[in-house]
Coordinates of C-alpha atoms and ligand atoms in Angstrom, one line a residue:
M28 CA -8.2 -5.1 10.2
S29 CA -5.4 -3.7 12.3
A30 CA -7.9 -2.8 15.0
M31 CA -9.2 -6.3 15.1
A32 CA -5.7 -7.7 15.2
A33 CA -4.9 -5.4 18.1
A34 CA -8.0 -6.3 20.0
R35 CA -7.1 -10.0 19.7
L36 CA -3.8 -9.3 21.4
G37 CA -5.6 -7.5 24.3
F38 CA -5.1 -3.9 23.2
R39 CA -7.9 -1.4 23.0
P40 CA -7.5 0.4 19.7
H41 CA -8.5 4.1 19.5
V42 CA -9.2 5.2 15.9
F43 CA -8.8 8.8 14.8
G44 CA -10.3 9.8 11.5
P45 CA -12.7 12.1 9.7
E46 CA -15.5 9.5 8.9
A47 CA -17.8 8.5 11.8
D48 CA -18.7 5.2 10.2
G49 CA -15.4 4.2 8.6
P50 CA -14.5 0.5 8.8
G51 CA -12.0 1.0 11.6
M52 CA -14.5 3.1 13.6
Q53 CA -17.0 0.2 13.5
V54 CA -14.6 -2.1 15.4
A55 CA -12.6 0.3 17.6
A56 CA -12.7 0.4 21.4
A57 CA -12.6 4.2 21.3
R58 CA -13.1 6.8 18.5
T59 CA -12.2 10.3 17.7
V60 CA -14.1 11.6 14.7
A61 CA -12.3 14.8 13.6
A62 CA -10.5 16.4 10.7
Y63 CA -6.8 15.6 10.4
E64 CA -6.2 19.3 10.9
D65 CA -8.1 19.6 14.2
A66 CA -5.3 20.5 16.6
D67 CA -7.4 20.2 19.8
A68 CA -8.7 16.8 18.8
L69 CA -5.1 15.6 18.0
H70 CA -4.0 16.9 21.4
R71 CA -6.7 15.0 23.2
F72 CA -6.0 11.9 21.1
A73 CA -2.3 12.0 21.8
A74 CA -3.0 12.2 25.5
A75 CA -5.4 9.2 25.4
V76 CA -3.1 6.7 23.6
D77 CA 0.3 5.0 24.2
V78 CA 1.4 4.7 20.6
V79 CA 0.1 5.9 17.2
T80 CA 0.2 4.3 13.8
F81 CA -1.5 4.9 10.5
E82 CA -3.0 2.7 7.8
F83 CA -3.3 5.3 5.1
E84 CA -0.3 7.2 3.8
N85 CA -2.3 10.2 2.8
V86 CA -2.7 11.3 6.4
P87 CA -1.2 14.8 6.2
A88 CA 2.4 14.9 7.3
A89 CA 1.5 17.9 9.5
T90 CA -0.9 15.7 11.4
L91 CA 1.8 13.2 12.2
A92 CA 4.2 16.0 13.0
A93 CA 1.7 17.4 15.6
L94 CA 1.4 14.0 17.2
E95 CA 5.1 13.1 17.1
G96 CA 6.2 15.6 19.7
R97 CA 3.6 14.2 22.2
V98 CA 3.5 10.5 21.7
E99 CA 5.5 7.7 20.0
C100 CA 4.5 7.4 16.3
R101 CA 5.4 4.2 14.4
P102 CA 6.1 4.5 11.6
G103 CA 7.3 8.1 12.0
L104 CA 7.4 11.1 9.8
K105 CA 10.4 10.0 7.7
A106 CA 8.6 7.0 6.3
L107 CA 5.3 8.9 5.8
S108 CA 7.0 11.8 4.0
V109 CA 9.0 9.6 1.7
C110 CA 6.0 7.6 0.7
Q111 CA 3.7 10.6 0.2
D112 CA 5.8 11.9 -2.6
R113 CA 6.7 9.8 -5.7
L114 CA 9.8 11.9 -6.3
A115 CA 11.1 11.5 -2.8
E116 CA 10.2 7.8 -3.0
K117 CA 12.2 7.3 -6.2
R118 CA 15.2 9.1 -4.8
F119 CA 15.0 7.1 -1.6
L120 CA 14.7 3.8 -3.5
E121 CA 17.8 4.7 -5.6
S122 CA 19.7 5.7 -2.5
V123 CA 19.2 2.3 -0.9
G124 CA 20.1 0.4 -4.2
V125 CA 16.5 -0.6 -5.1
P126 CA 16.2 -0.2 -8.9
V127 CA 13.3 1.8 -10.3
A128 CA 12.1 2.5 -13.9
P129 CA 13.8 5.5 -15.6
W130 CA 12.0 8.7 -14.5
R131 CA 12.1 12.4 -14.8
A132 CA 10.5 15.1 -12.6
V133 CA 8.0 17.2 -14.7
H134 CA 7.3 20.8 -13.5
S135 CA 6.2 22.2 -16.9
P136 CA 5.1 21.3 -20.4
T137 CA 8.7 22.0 -21.5
D138 CA 10.0 19.5 -18.9
L139 CA 7.5 17.0 -20.2
R140 CA 8.7 17.4 -23.8
A141 CA 12.3 16.9 -22.7
A142 CA 11.4 13.9 -20.5
I143 CA 9.6 12.3 -23.5
A144 CA 12.6 12.9 -25.6
D145 CA 14.8 11.2 -23.0
L146 CA 12.6 8.3 -22.0
G147 CA 10.7 7.7 -25.3
L148 CA 7.1 6.5 -25.6
P149 CA 5.0 4.9 -24.4
A150 CA 5.5 6.3 -20.9
V151 CA 3.4 6.8 -17.8
L152 CA 2.8 10.3 -16.4
K153 CA 1.8 10.3 -12.7
T154 CA 1.0 12.7 -10.0
T155 CA 3.6 12.7 -7.2
R156 CA 1.0 13.0 -4.5
M157 CA -2.4 11.4 -3.6
G158 CA -2.2 8.9 -6.5
Y159 CA -3.3 5.3 -5.8
D160 CA -5.2 2.5 -7.4
G161 CA -4.3 3.8 -10.9
R162 CA -5.7 7.2 -10.1
G163 CA -3.7 10.2 -11.0
Q164 CA -1.9 8.7 -13.9
A165 CA -2.0 8.6 -17.7
V166 CA -0.3 6.4 -20.3
L167 CA 1.2 8.6 -23.0
R168 CA 1.4 6.7 -26.3
A169 CA 2.0 9.6 -28.8
P170 CA 3.5 13.1 -28.3
A171 CA 0.0 14.5 -28.9
D172 CA -1.2 12.9 -25.6
A173 CA 1.2 15.0 -23.5
E174 CA -0.4 18.4 -23.3
A175 CA -3.9 17.2 -22.3
A176 CA -2.4 14.8 -19.7
F177 CA -0.2 17.5 -18.2
A178 CA -3.3 19.7 -17.9
R179 CA -5.6 17.0 -16.4
L180 CA -3.2 15.6 -13.8
A181 CA -2.8 17.6 -10.6
P182 CA -1.3 18.7 -8.3
H183 CA 2.0 19.4 -10.1
P184 CA 4.9 18.5 -10.2
L185 CA 4.3 15.3 -12.0
V186 CA 6.7 12.4 -12.8
L187 CA 7.2 10.7 -16.1
E188 CA 8.2 7.0 -15.9
G189 CA 9.4 4.9 -18.8
F190 CA 6.8 2.2 -19.6
V191 CA 7.9 -1.1 -18.0
P192 CA 7.4 -4.1 -20.2
F193 CA 6.8 -6.4 -17.2
T194 CA 5.8 -10.0 -17.4
H195 CA 4.4 -10.1 -13.8
E196 CA 3.7 -7.7 -11.0
L197 CA 4.9 -8.8 -7.5
S198 CA 4.8 -7.4 -4.0
A199 CA 6.3 -8.4 -0.7
V200 CA 5.5 -7.3 2.8
A201 CA 8.1 -6.9 5.6
A202 CA 7.6 -6.2 9.3
R203 CA 10.3 -4.4 11.2
G204 CA 10.3 -4.4 15.0
A205 CA 11.3 -1.6 17.3
D206 CA 14.5 -3.5 18.0
G207 CA 15.4 -3.7 14.3
S208 CA 14.2 -7.4 13.9
M209 CA 12.7 -8.3 10.6
A210 CA 10.0 -10.7 9.4
V211 CA 9.4 -10.9 5.6
Y212 CA 6.4 -12.7 4.0
E213 CA 6.6 -14.6 0.8
A214 CA 6.1 -12.5 -2.3
S215 CA 2.7 -12.5 -4.0
E216 CA 1.9 -12.2 -7.7
N217 CA -0.6 -9.4 -8.3
R218 CA -3.0 -9.0 -11.2
H219 CA -4.6 -5.7 -11.7
A220 CA -7.8 -4.7 -13.5
G221 CA -8.3 -1.1 -14.5
G222 CA -5.3 -0.1 -12.4
I223 CA -6.8 -1.6 -9.3
L224 CA -5.5 -4.8 -7.6
D225 CA -7.8 -7.6 -8.5
V226 CA -6.1 -10.9 -7.5
S227 CA -3.0 -11.8 -5.4
L228 CA -1.6 -15.3 -5.8
V229 CA 0.8 -17.1 -3.4
P230 CA 3.0 -18.8 -4.2
A231 CA 3.7 -16.3 -7.0
G232 CA 4.0 -18.0 -10.5
V233 CA 7.5 -16.6 -11.0
P234 CA 11.0 -18.1 -10.8
A235 CA 12.0 -18.7 -7.1
A236 CA 15.0 -16.4 -7.5
A237 CA 12.7 -13.5 -8.4
A238 CA 10.4 -14.2 -5.5
E239 CA 13.4 -14.3 -3.1
E240 CA 14.8 -11.0 -4.6
A241 CA 11.5 -9.4 -4.0
R242 CA 11.8 -10.3 -0.3
R243 CA 15.3 -8.9 -0.1
L244 CA 14.3 -5.6 -1.7
V245 CA 11.4 -5.0 0.7
A246 CA 13.7 -5.7 3.6
R247 CA 16.1 -3.1 2.3
V248 CA 13.3 -0.6 2.1
A249 CA 12.2 -1.3 5.7
E250 CA 15.8 -0.9 6.9
G251 CA 16.4 2.2 4.8
L252 CA 13.3 3.9 6.1
E253 CA 14.1 2.8 9.7
L254 CA 10.5 1.9 9.7
V255 CA 8.8 0.3 12.8
G256 CA 5.7 -1.4 11.5
V257 CA 4.8 -3.1 8.2
V258 CA 5.8 -2.0 4.8
A259 CA 4.9 -3.3 1.3
L260 CA 6.9 -2.9 -1.9
E261 CA 5.2 -3.3 -5.3
M262 CA 7.5 -4.5 -8.1
F263 CA 7.6 -5.3 -11.8
L264 CA 9.3 -8.5 -13.0
L265 CA 11.1 -8.0 -16.3
P266 CA 11.6 -10.6 -19.0
D267 CA 15.3 -11.0 -18.0
G268 CA 14.3 -11.9 -14.4
S269 CA 15.2 -8.6 -12.8
L270 CA 12.9 -6.5 -10.7
L271 CA 12.0 -2.8 -10.7
A272 CA 10.3 -1.2 -7.7
N273 CA 7.1 0.7 -8.4
E274 CA 5.7 1.9 -5.1
I275 CA 6.1 1.7 -1.4
A276 CA 3.2 1.5 1.1
P277 CA 4.3 2.1 4.7
R278 CA 1.5 0.1 6.1
P279 CA -0.3 -3.3 5.7
H280 CA -1.1 -3.7 2.1
N281 CA -4.0 -5.1 0.0
S282 CA -1.6 -7.6 -1.6
G283 CA -0.8 -8.9 1.9
H284 CA -4.4 -9.7 2.8
W285 CA -3.8 -13.4 2.0
T286 CA -1.8 -13.6 5.2
I287 CA -4.9 -13.2 7.3
D288 CA -6.1 -16.7 6.6
A289 CA -3.0 -18.4 5.2
C290 CA -0.6 -17.5 8.0
A291 CA -0.7 -18.0 11.8
C292 CA 0.3 -14.3 12.2
S293 CA -1.2 -11.9 9.6
Q294 CA 0.4 -8.7 8.3
F295 CA -2.0 -6.8 10.6
E296 CA -0.9 -8.7 13.7
Q297 CA 2.8 -8.1 12.7
H298 CA 2.0 -4.4 12.3
V299 CA 0.4 -4.3 15.8
R300 CA 3.3 -6.4 17.3
A301 CA 5.9 -4.1 15.8
V302 CA 4.1 -0.9 16.8
A303 CA 3.5 -2.2 20.3
G304 CA 7.1 -3.3 20.8
L305 CA 6.2 -7.0 21.0
P306 CA 8.4 -9.7 19.3
L307 CA 7.4 -10.3 15.7
G308 CA 5.5 -13.4 14.8
P309 CA 6.0 -16.2 12.3
V310 CA 5.6 -15.6 8.5
S311 CA 5.1 -19.2 7.4
R312 CA 2.1 -20.2 5.3
H313 CA -0.1 -23.1 6.3
A314 CA -2.1 -23.5 3.1
A315 CA -0.4 -25.0 0.0
A316 CA -1.6 -22.0 -2.0
V317 CA -3.9 -19.0 -1.6
E318 CA -5.7 -16.7 -4.0
M319 CA -6.9 -13.4 -2.6
R320 CA -9.7 -11.8 -4.7
N321 CA -10.8 -8.2 -4.1
L322 CA -14.5 -7.4 -4.1
I323 CA -14.7 -4.1 -5.9
G324 CA -17.7 -1.8 -6.6
P325 CA -21.1 -3.0 -7.7
A326 CA -19.7 -6.2 -9.2
G327 CA -18.0 -7.0 -5.9
L328 CA -21.3 -6.4 -4.0
A329 CA -23.1 -8.7 -6.4
A330 CA -20.5 -11.4 -6.0
W331 CA -20.5 -11.4 -2.2
P332 CA -23.5 -13.7 -1.5
G333 CA -22.0 -16.3 -3.9
F334 CA -18.7 -16.3 -2.0
V335 CA -20.4 -16.4 1.4
A336 CA -22.3 -19.5 0.2
R337 CA -19.1 -21.3 -1.0
G338 CA -17.3 -23.7 1.4
D339 CA -13.8 -22.8 0.2
A340 CA -13.7 -19.0 0.6
V341 CA -12.8 -17.0 3.8
C342 CA -14.8 -13.9 3.4
H343 CA -14.1 -10.3 4.6
W344 CA -16.5 -7.4 4.1
Y345 CA -15.4 -3.9 5.2
G346 CA -18.7 -2.3 6.1
K347 CA -18.3 0.7 3.7
E348 CA -21.4 2.7 3.2
E349 CA -21.6 2.8 -0.6
A350 CA -20.7 0.3 -3.4
R351 CA -19.2 3.0 -5.6
E352 CA -17.4 1.9 -8.8
G353 CA -13.8 1.2 -8.2
R354 CA -14.1 1.1 -4.4
K355 CA -12.7 -1.9 -2.5
L356 CA -15.5 -3.3 -0.4
G357 CA -14.1 -6.6 0.8
H358 CA -12.0 -9.5 -0.2
V359 CA -12.0 -13.3 -0.1
N360 CA -9.2 -15.7 0.5
L361 CA -9.5 -19.0 -1.3
L362 CA -7.3 -21.6 0.4
R363 CA -6.0 -24.6 -1.4
G364 CA -4.7 -27.7 0.4
Ligands
AMP408 P1 0.5 2.7 -9.4 O1 -0.6 3.7 -9.1 O2 1.8 3.4 -9.6 O3 0.6 1.6 -8.4 O4 0.2 2.0 -10.8 C1 -1.0 1.2 -11.0 C2 -0.7 0.2 -12.0 O5 -0.4 0.8 -13.3 C3 0.5 -0.7 -11.7 O6 0.2 -1.8 -10.9 C4 0.8 -1.2 -13.1 O7 -0.1 -2.2 -13.5 C5 0.6 0.0 -14.0 N1 1.8 0.8 -14.1 C6 2.2 1.8 -13.3 N2 3.4 2.3 -13.6 C7 3.8 1.7 -14.8 C8 4.9 1.8 -15.7 N3 5.9 2.6 -15.5 N4 5.0 0.9 -16.7 C9 4.0 0.0 -17.0 N5 2.9 -0.1 -16.2 C10 2.8 0.7 -15.1

């Protein structure tokens, strides 16, 4: 989607990645199919492009480090490193005054017992690396759950988070330009199924003050990371109206896909604009409301023809090879008014 937004602005996106038929590869002007660790391929890639960005925060930090000495990388290593590691992420969020759920680092079963004693149960045990879409986490409801969860989740260390009794999940997306300018989209309300984003709604069905606070918090994250590009912040809304941050994504985010069809300038175009050093675009919404629905796994594949046949759905299909369970295959934006 970023490659398509770049092409629309007249750029020729060159995609680097390990999969020859990945969605980005299918729409790129140039491709390098290579492992992230392939130093020669990275060298040639750096020489062929003007600026580098990434859409996936599990690109190894060493890959970005290898590129950073040769070509401008936006965002840079700082944002990537913070967002690859839940412990670094929590420390960063606290350092910029963005509240998070109570947490403890867990290096051993002894740490886990102490953390449970501190935070109480239920609590959520998570990997600090490579966790997304609810993977790499376990809800602990009783002390007896602890040992098996510690053994199952890898790599270590882990992090234990207090269970957040949220009323809603929200996120907001901010773009920050190379000159420090900022554009922040409206917050969306996100509903998950099985730990995976299912639906995003805009406007969010939450008090206006909470939606505005969500925008302020993501802007603080973008500033604190000195990020050039787009960043999303996932948050929990508590019964008292306050927000806790859950996770940062230093890239366009699934919960911002509504912007493709409901805004003149999507999160992907903002990302390209920021990375290319162009002025940021508008963030205003031109539909009264929008509902973004993910198409996930075999059920998403089965639902696709029905959405394509509807007059009120703007349909996006990613061209992934297999409709595996839990895999995001596409999404639709349902525009109202
Ligand atoms: P994550 O992989 O951290 O984005 O978590 C995936 C989903 O699990 C979130 O969107 C929440 O629905 C739920 N979740 C994660 N952490 C917590 C928590 N500390 N308390 C309650 N629910 C959580």
